[in-house]
Structures are given as structure tokens and as C-alpha cells.
XYZ file of C-alpha atoms in Angstrom:
393
model
C 86.830 55.292 44.410
C 86.685 51.555 44.954
C 82.539 52.291 45.986
C 82.707 54.806 43.008
C 83.635 51.248 40.517
C 81.347 49.359 42.376
C 78.604 51.881 41.779
C 79.061 52.626 37.838
C 79.310 48.886 37.622
C 76.206 48.495 39.063
C 74.473 51.648 36.522
C 75.912 50.037 33.541
C 74.770 46.098 34.183
C 70.940 48.346 35.382
C 71.338 50.118 31.982
C 72.146 46.701 30.199
C 69.283 44.445 31.270
C 66.822 47.643 30.743
C 68.218 47.601 27.146
C 68.014 44.024 26.503
C 64.350 44.459 28.153
C 63.321 46.861 25.574
C 65.203 45.311 22.629
C 63.555 42.225 23.436
C 60.549 43.810 23.461
C 60.511 46.030 20.702
C 63.048 43.533 18.785
C 61.085 41.855 15.214
C 59.408 39.154 15.589
C 59.280 35.785 13.289
C 55.926 34.170 13.102
C 54.270 31.684 10.928
C 51.936 32.802 8.589
C 48.870 30.962 6.780
C 49.348 30.457 3.267
C 47.158 30.026 0.316
C 45.839 26.720 -0.854
C 44.018 25.798 -4.007
C 41.579 23.426 -4.859
C 41.065 22.124 -0.957
C 38.615 20.124 0.033
C 36.414 21.144 3.411
C 35.835 18.603 4.837
C 33.123 17.927 7.891
C 34.176 15.384 10.708
C 31.029 13.102 11.871
C 31.363 10.000 14.314
C 28.629 7.258 14.010
C 27.288 3.542 13.400
C 26.730 0.822 10.239
C 22.754 0.885 10.092
C 20.304 0.011 7.475
C 17.123 1.889 6.560
C 14.720 -1.740 5.841
C 15.249 -3.352 8.686
C 12.637 -5.705 10.767
C 11.849 -6.894 14.184
C 9.594 -9.760 12.953
C 7.815 -12.185 15.329
C 3.997 -13.800 15.892
C 0.987 -11.862 16.337
C -0.395 -14.803 18.005
C 1.125 -16.805 21.073
C 2.377 -20.205 20.832
C 4.891 -23.100 21.229
C 7.207 -22.873 18.384
C 7.519 -26.250 16.434
C 9.642 -25.207 13.291
C 12.810 -23.234 12.595
C 13.626 -22.537 9.025
C 15.993 -19.527 9.593
C 18.592 -18.414 11.224
C 22.061 -16.057 11.465
C 23.465 -15.551 8.626
C 20.350 -16.786 6.285
C 19.524 -15.292 2.922
C 16.048 -15.521 2.426
C 13.134 -14.490 -0.432
C 10.401 -12.461 0.582
C 7.684 -14.570 1.194
C 9.936 -17.850 2.550
C 8.443 -19.522 5.510
C 10.852 -18.785 8.272
C 8.835 -20.692 11.155
C 5.747 -22.028 12.248
C 3.625 -22.261 16.017
C 1.245 -25.260 16.761
C -2.040 -24.486 15.560
C -3.811 -27.408 16.531
C -6.595 -25.520 18.826
C -7.292 -23.310 15.346
C -7.335 -25.489 13.023
C -10.486 -27.413 15.329
C -11.895 -23.792 15.056
C -11.149 -23.401 11.070
C -13.254 -26.840 10.819
C -16.246 -25.949 13.247
C -16.593 -22.232 10.932
C -16.388 -24.277 7.959
C -19.473 -26.464 9.473
C -21.613 -23.467 10.454
C -21.110 -22.088 6.868
C -22.290 -25.647 5.384
C -24.985 -25.233 8.090
C -26.215 -21.812 6.809
C -25.902 -22.741 3.511
C -28.852 -25.295 4.058
C -30.482 -23.045 5.996
C -30.571 -20.403 3.141
C -31.500 -23.301 0.674
C -34.761 -24.046 2.896
C -35.998 -20.722 3.319
C -35.307 -20.351 -0.563
C -37.243 -23.688 -0.806
C -40.337 -22.330 2.138
C -40.669 -19.188 -0.237
C -40.860 -20.544 -3.490
C -44.142 -22.701 -1.792
C -45.433 -19.891 -0.046
C -45.158 -17.679 -3.217
C -46.980 -20.290 -5.004
C -49.802 -20.633 -2.807
C -50.005 -16.947 -2.617
C -50.508 -17.029 -6.646
C -53.194 -19.998 -6.127
C -55.185 -17.808 -3.287
C -55.089 -14.638 -5.544
C -56.737 -16.552 -8.540
C -59.259 -18.144 -5.987
C -60.008 -14.651 -4.837
C -60.209 -13.300 -8.430
C -63.344 -16.446 -9.384
C -65.228 -15.885 -6.223
C -65.385 -12.339 -6.533
C -66.491 -12.534 -10.300
C -69.165 -15.425 -8.665
C -70.440 -13.104 -6.022
C -71.042 -10.251 -9.080
C -73.542 -12.447 -10.447
C -74.566 -14.774 -7.262
C -73.540 -17.912 -7.418
C -71.918 -17.758 -4.288
C -72.787 -16.279 -1.272
C -70.758 -13.001 0.655
C -69.372 -15.570 3.387
C -67.750 -17.613 0.561
C -66.333 -14.704 -1.348
C -65.161 -13.165 1.903
C -63.458 -15.961 3.327
C -61.288 -16.168 -0.170
C -60.542 -13.241 0.356
C -58.752 -13.525 3.816
C -57.126 -15.943 2.434
C -55.259 -14.657 0.140
C -53.988 -12.024 2.689
C -52.739 -14.919 4.695
C -50.854 -16.215 1.763
C -49.847 -12.790 1.114
C -48.362 -12.206 4.481
C -47.165 -15.787 4.730
C -44.872 -14.695 1.300
C -43.408 -12.053 3.317
C -42.623 -14.416 5.900
C -41.129 -16.566 3.648
C -38.904 -13.589 2.115
C -37.480 -12.766 5.290
C -36.258 -15.572 6.350
C -34.195 -15.769 3.209
C -33.041 -12.583 4.288
C -32.003 -13.391 7.871
C -30.525 -17.461 6.475
C -28.560 -15.221 4.297
C -27.256 -12.744 6.874
C -26.121 -15.974 9.016
C -24.227 -17.160 6.098
C -22.374 -14.433 5.451
C -21.337 -14.258 9.066
C -20.183 -17.826 8.954
C -18.185 -17.506 5.688
C -16.756 -13.997 8.089
C -15.700 -16.019 10.823
C -14.162 -19.038 8.864
C -12.367 -16.069 6.864
C -11.117 -14.879 10.241
C -10.537 -17.747 11.406
C -8.589 -19.016 8.700
C -6.573 -15.586 8.945
C -5.442 -16.459 12.548
C -5.004 -20.054 11.508
C -2.750 -18.228 8.957
C -0.681 -15.900 11.868
C 1.138 -19.112 12.794
C 2.850 -19.720 10.009
C 6.115 -16.867 10.090
C 7.516 -15.583 6.483
C 9.863 -13.001 5.341
C 8.575 -9.714 4.549
C 11.009 -8.854 2.496
C 14.080 -10.327 0.809
C 16.696 -10.424 4.001
C 19.729 -11.330 5.576
C 18.778 -12.529 9.056
C 20.945 -10.887 11.740
C 19.776 -12.995 14.291
C 17.110 -15.323 16.225
C 15.633 -14.884 19.261
C 14.205 -18.426 20.248
C 14.770 -22.529 19.907
C 12.287 -24.966 18.545
C 10.180 -25.935 21.850
C 10.100 -22.427 22.858
C 6.561 -20.741 24.308
C 6.760 -16.837 21.966
C 4.079 -14.060 23.147
C 2.164 -11.920 20.378
C 4.656 -9.503 19.024
C 7.939 -10.831 20.645
C 11.342 -10.543 18.263
C 12.096 -13.536 17.313
C 14.373 -12.968 13.814
C 15.867 -9.515 13.046
C 16.156 -9.037 9.137
C 17.892 -6.437 6.886
C 17.583 -5.528 3.539
C 21.627 -5.839 2.674
C 20.962 -3.140 0.256
C 19.947 -0.625 2.420
C 22.886 -0.815 4.481
C 24.415 2.775 5.311
C 26.198 4.521 8.201
C 24.264 7.049 10.367
C 26.324 9.911 11.301
C 26.474 12.665 14.029
C 27.926 15.682 12.693
C 28.362 18.971 14.941
C 25.868 21.774 14.488
C 28.542 24.053 13.782
C 29.950 22.193 11.265
C 27.195 20.641 9.255
C 25.615 23.938 7.328
C 25.935 22.877 3.797
C 25.800 19.449 3.560
C 23.348 18.316 1.147
C 22.059 14.838 -0.890
C 24.537 13.412 -3.049
C 28.365 14.644 -1.548
C 31.060 12.315 -1.595
C 31.816 11.268 1.233
C 34.760 8.729 2.952
C 34.641 6.279 5.542
C 37.019 5.029 8.380
C 35.254 2.137 9.706
C 36.870 0.950 12.853
C 37.358 -3.049 12.262
C 39.663 -1.778 9.279
C 41.604 1.464 9.963
C 43.921 0.722 7.478
C 41.559 1.366 4.766
C 39.016 4.117 3.066
C 35.880 3.586 1.784
C 33.859 5.851 -0.601
C 30.302 6.719 -0.162
C 27.364 9.352 -1.213
C 25.377 11.115 0.938
C 22.356 9.862 0.664
C 19.840 11.231 3.506
C 20.530 14.660 5.451
C 17.935 14.660 8.875
C 14.919 16.591 9.323
C 15.725 16.526 13.185
C 18.728 17.272 15.457
C 19.699 15.900 18.591
C 18.840 18.429 21.050
C 21.368 17.013 23.870
C 24.548 16.999 21.929
C 23.827 19.424 19.672
C 24.315 17.139 16.257
C 22.878 16.527 13.187
C 22.047 13.116 11.731
C 23.421 12.674 8.369
C 23.111 9.031 6.209
C 26.052 7.624 3.810
C 26.145 5.342 1.329
C 29.125 3.075 1.128
C 29.924 2.463 -2.648
C 33.360 0.102 -2.021
C 32.425 -1.472 1.586
C 33.212 -4.452 2.331
C 29.595 -6.969 1.653
C 30.359 -8.102 5.170
C 28.883 -5.909 7.582
C 28.572 -5.552 11.169
C 25.001 -3.707 12.509
C 26.342 -0.872 14.938
C 29.885 -1.195 14.187
C 31.546 2.760 14.721
C 32.072 4.272 11.287
C 34.467 7.862 11.060
C 33.168 9.504 7.725
C 34.382 12.234 5.847
C 31.912 14.227 4.358
C 33.239 16.454 1.542
C 30.699 19.610 0.833
C 32.523 22.060 -0.911
C 35.923 22.166 -3.152
C 37.854 26.062 -2.532
C 39.725 26.598 -6.256
C 41.847 28.837 -3.836
C 41.624 29.461 0.053
C 43.234 31.168 3.073
C 42.164 28.501 6.218
C 43.117 29.966 9.616
C 43.290 27.627 12.423
C 40.671 28.153 15.190
C 42.987 28.672 17.655
C 44.640 32.215 15.683
C 40.696 33.865 16.098
C 40.123 35.546 19.099
C 36.876 36.641 20.092
C 35.694 33.998 17.657
C 31.944 33.724 17.472
C 31.360 31.462 13.972
C 31.276 33.601 12.001
C 33.196 36.996 13.033
C 36.408 37.429 14.843
C 39.922 39.166 15.099
C 42.888 38.090 13.438
C 46.548 39.305 13.769
C 47.922 40.161 10.594
C 51.830 41.468 9.223
C 50.989 44.708 6.626
C 53.744 46.249 5.747
C 55.973 44.086 7.742
C 54.599 45.283 11.016
C 51.510 43.583 12.979
C 48.229 44.578 13.037
C 44.658 43.287 14.843
C 41.901 43.238 12.518
C 38.498 42.653 12.707
C 37.656 39.718 10.054
C 34.722 37.341 8.394
C 35.006 33.132 8.156
C 33.201 31.201 5.471
C 33.383 27.268 6.290
C 34.692 25.113 8.955
C 36.589 22.038 8.341
C 37.422 18.588 10.532
C 41.087 19.853 12.101
C 39.820 23.097 13.470
C 40.463 25.469 10.957
C 38.141 28.568 9.319
C 38.255 29.700 5.894
C 39.167 33.319 5.534
C 36.423 35.064 3.680
C 36.918 39.104 4.298
C 38.967 41.346 6.032
C 42.627 40.495 4.787
C 43.911 43.977 3.560
C 46.041 43.168 0.150
C 49.758 41.980 0.848
C 49.002 41.453 4.031
C 49.800 37.875 5.664
C 47.822 36.682 8.860
C 49.469 35.300 12.079
C 48.927 31.562 12.163
C 49.085 31.448 15.625
C 49.313 33.599 19.075
C 51.639 34.026 20.924
C 53.673 36.032 23.289
C 55.188 39.804 22.120
C 51.919 40.682 19.636
C 51.004 44.037 19.789
C 49.890 46.658 17.537
C 52.463 47.987 15.185
C 55.566 45.727 16.388
C 57.963 44.911 14.040
C 57.305 41.151 12.210
C 58.413 38.763 9.701
C 56.833 35.835 8.318
C 58.488 32.302 9.235
C 59.940 31.253 6.245
C 61.016 27.384 7.714
C 59.451 24.394 6.585
C 55.920 23.808 8.219
C 56.001 27.248 9.547
C 52.727 28.049 7.756
C 50.583 26.853 10.188
C 52.224 25.874 13.431
C 54.501 27.884 16.130
C 54.682 30.681 18.190
C 56.177 33.985 17.891
C 59.856 33.823 18.390
C 62.198 37.258 17.924
């Protein structure tokens, strides 16, 4: 008798456990669902640094020793202002020598021109003399030998004139060469002075007075303050639709408590092949005037504003490929797994649902245990239950 009672109790316990499991497996679930949002700003995130569109690392074209420095870190300089000079003693001597050569060549031109005028006068005289002698020969007033000598003298004078004219051309060519050499030496002398190429702020100076600088070595780093912007790197998967003119928000690492405003000024034509990121340049309209090149900045670009949208967490999408996937929805009080299409992706890991939601259905906001086609389910009405949490019976 006692054994029968024990067996009966065990049977009842097993039945109760099985019933409990069956009830737990089929009991209606309460799941968080996605709620529609209005005037939703689609923002994408990019991490970048403060840079400048116009930045010049300038230095001398020739090597030398610094003998004057007229600017330093933090100075504002106007275009054309003298920043530094290097010792130019040797080059000044070359310029003086070139000036003397120009004067010498100019005098040589004058000498050649005078010789040409003399040769021309002599040639005219010999031509006239020859004409008279030839006329007298016809009247047999002079000998044949004298007439031939007069004609030869005219030919010699003509040749001398050609030589004199050629010497003028040669002297002028030497004069042009000397003058070109002077221009070249003056240009090199000018390269011993370093001037600001534009209105700029001096970011850094690399050398001190008396130091030797090499040709092409950077001495000053200059930026145009009005061209400072933020270079942000945006994930290619979220960068579609970013365009010039779109509003942006900037948070500098040195001022994390403040949010500044800006505009997309340029979208790079070449992406980072390794990190698969797109370069986006943002100008800041209300950032502090004091900037620090290379400072880290967070950028949020608003690429669209949706009048009404269902923004589904990516973690609630199964087999998501960037455009399509599968969602769990509550339709007529029961769960269903349906294919869907998606649009914009945001910086906080949500995706716009574009198509695939039946009328009256609600999207499950989080994938939890117990989700099964046809199971009874209801939307969680608790505060915050629209986007987070898991299913519960």
C-alpha cells in the first residue's frame, strides 16, 4: 500500500513537472517592441582629428646658416612678411661679379657697334671709289689694273662689314648671357630670404639662430587659420548618403562637455583601403578660435531627417547583410519570423525598417530565448521596453 502511494506521488510530480515545462514553453511571451519615431535624425559617427586645409612646411631652397629669425610659435604673419634669412655673403659676391660682367659685355657691344659703323663708312667709300674707277676705265682714263684693284677693295670692305656686324651679334649674345646670369644670381640671393607665402599662423619653428639648415629642410610650419577643419573617418557601411552641406556636430576631446556645430565641406574621393573608412571633412562654425592640430574629435553627421521611422536595433535582425534580413514580429498576437528590407544605419547601431512589416504588426526589439513561430506574444508596455530587454513569459 505504501509503495503504491509513493509511486502515485512520483507520478504526480512528473506530471506536474511536465505540465510546467509545457506551460513555460507555450505560455504567452511579453517582448519589447520597436516604437515609431517622428522627425528622426539619421546620424553617422566618425572619429578624426583637427587638421588644416592650407598647411605649409616651408624652408629655404638653398643651404646656409641662419643669421636672422623674425617669427616664432604662435605668431600671426602677413603674406610676404620676412620670416628668416641665411648668411648671403658669398652670394652677394657672385651678384657683384655678375654685375661687372654685364657692364663689360655692354661695353663690348658698344665697341662692336662702333667698329661696325667704321666698317660701313669704309665700305661706302670703297663702293664710290670703285664706281668712279669703272667709269674712268670705260673712257680709258685709268688702267685696267687700277680698276680691278678698286673692285677688289670694295669686296674686301664688304666682307669686313659683315664681320663687324657678326661681332655685334656675338657681343649682344654675350651681353644677354651676362644679364641672364645676373638675374639667376639675384634669384639665388633672394632665396636667402624666407617670406610667408600667405596670411598664416606659425605652428612651429624647427631651428634657432646660428643653426645650419639644409636645402628644402622645414624651418616653419604655417597654417591658414580660416581653413582649419575636422578630418573624420566614417565606416563605409554607414557613409552612404553623406554629402557636402549636411549639418554636423563636433565634440573635441579637450572639451568633452561642449558640442559644436559644423558643416560637411568635402567628402573624400578615396577611402582608406585597410580600415574601410571614408574621409569626411567638416568645417566648424562655432569652435574655439584656439585650435590644436592633431587633436582628436568626434563627429556626428546628420545625413537625413525622417518624418516617421521604425529604427530597429541591428542585434534584433537575423542574417543581416546591410540591406536585408529577418525580423521577429508580433502579428495577431503571435510571433512570426519575416524577411525585411532596411535603409539608413545610425551611429547607435539601429537600422531604418523600409519594407516587410505587415499592417498592425510590431517588431520585436530584442532576440531572446523562447521565440518561436506561432507562439503567443504581447508587447511589453513597461517604460524603456521599446528597445531593450528580452522576452519573458
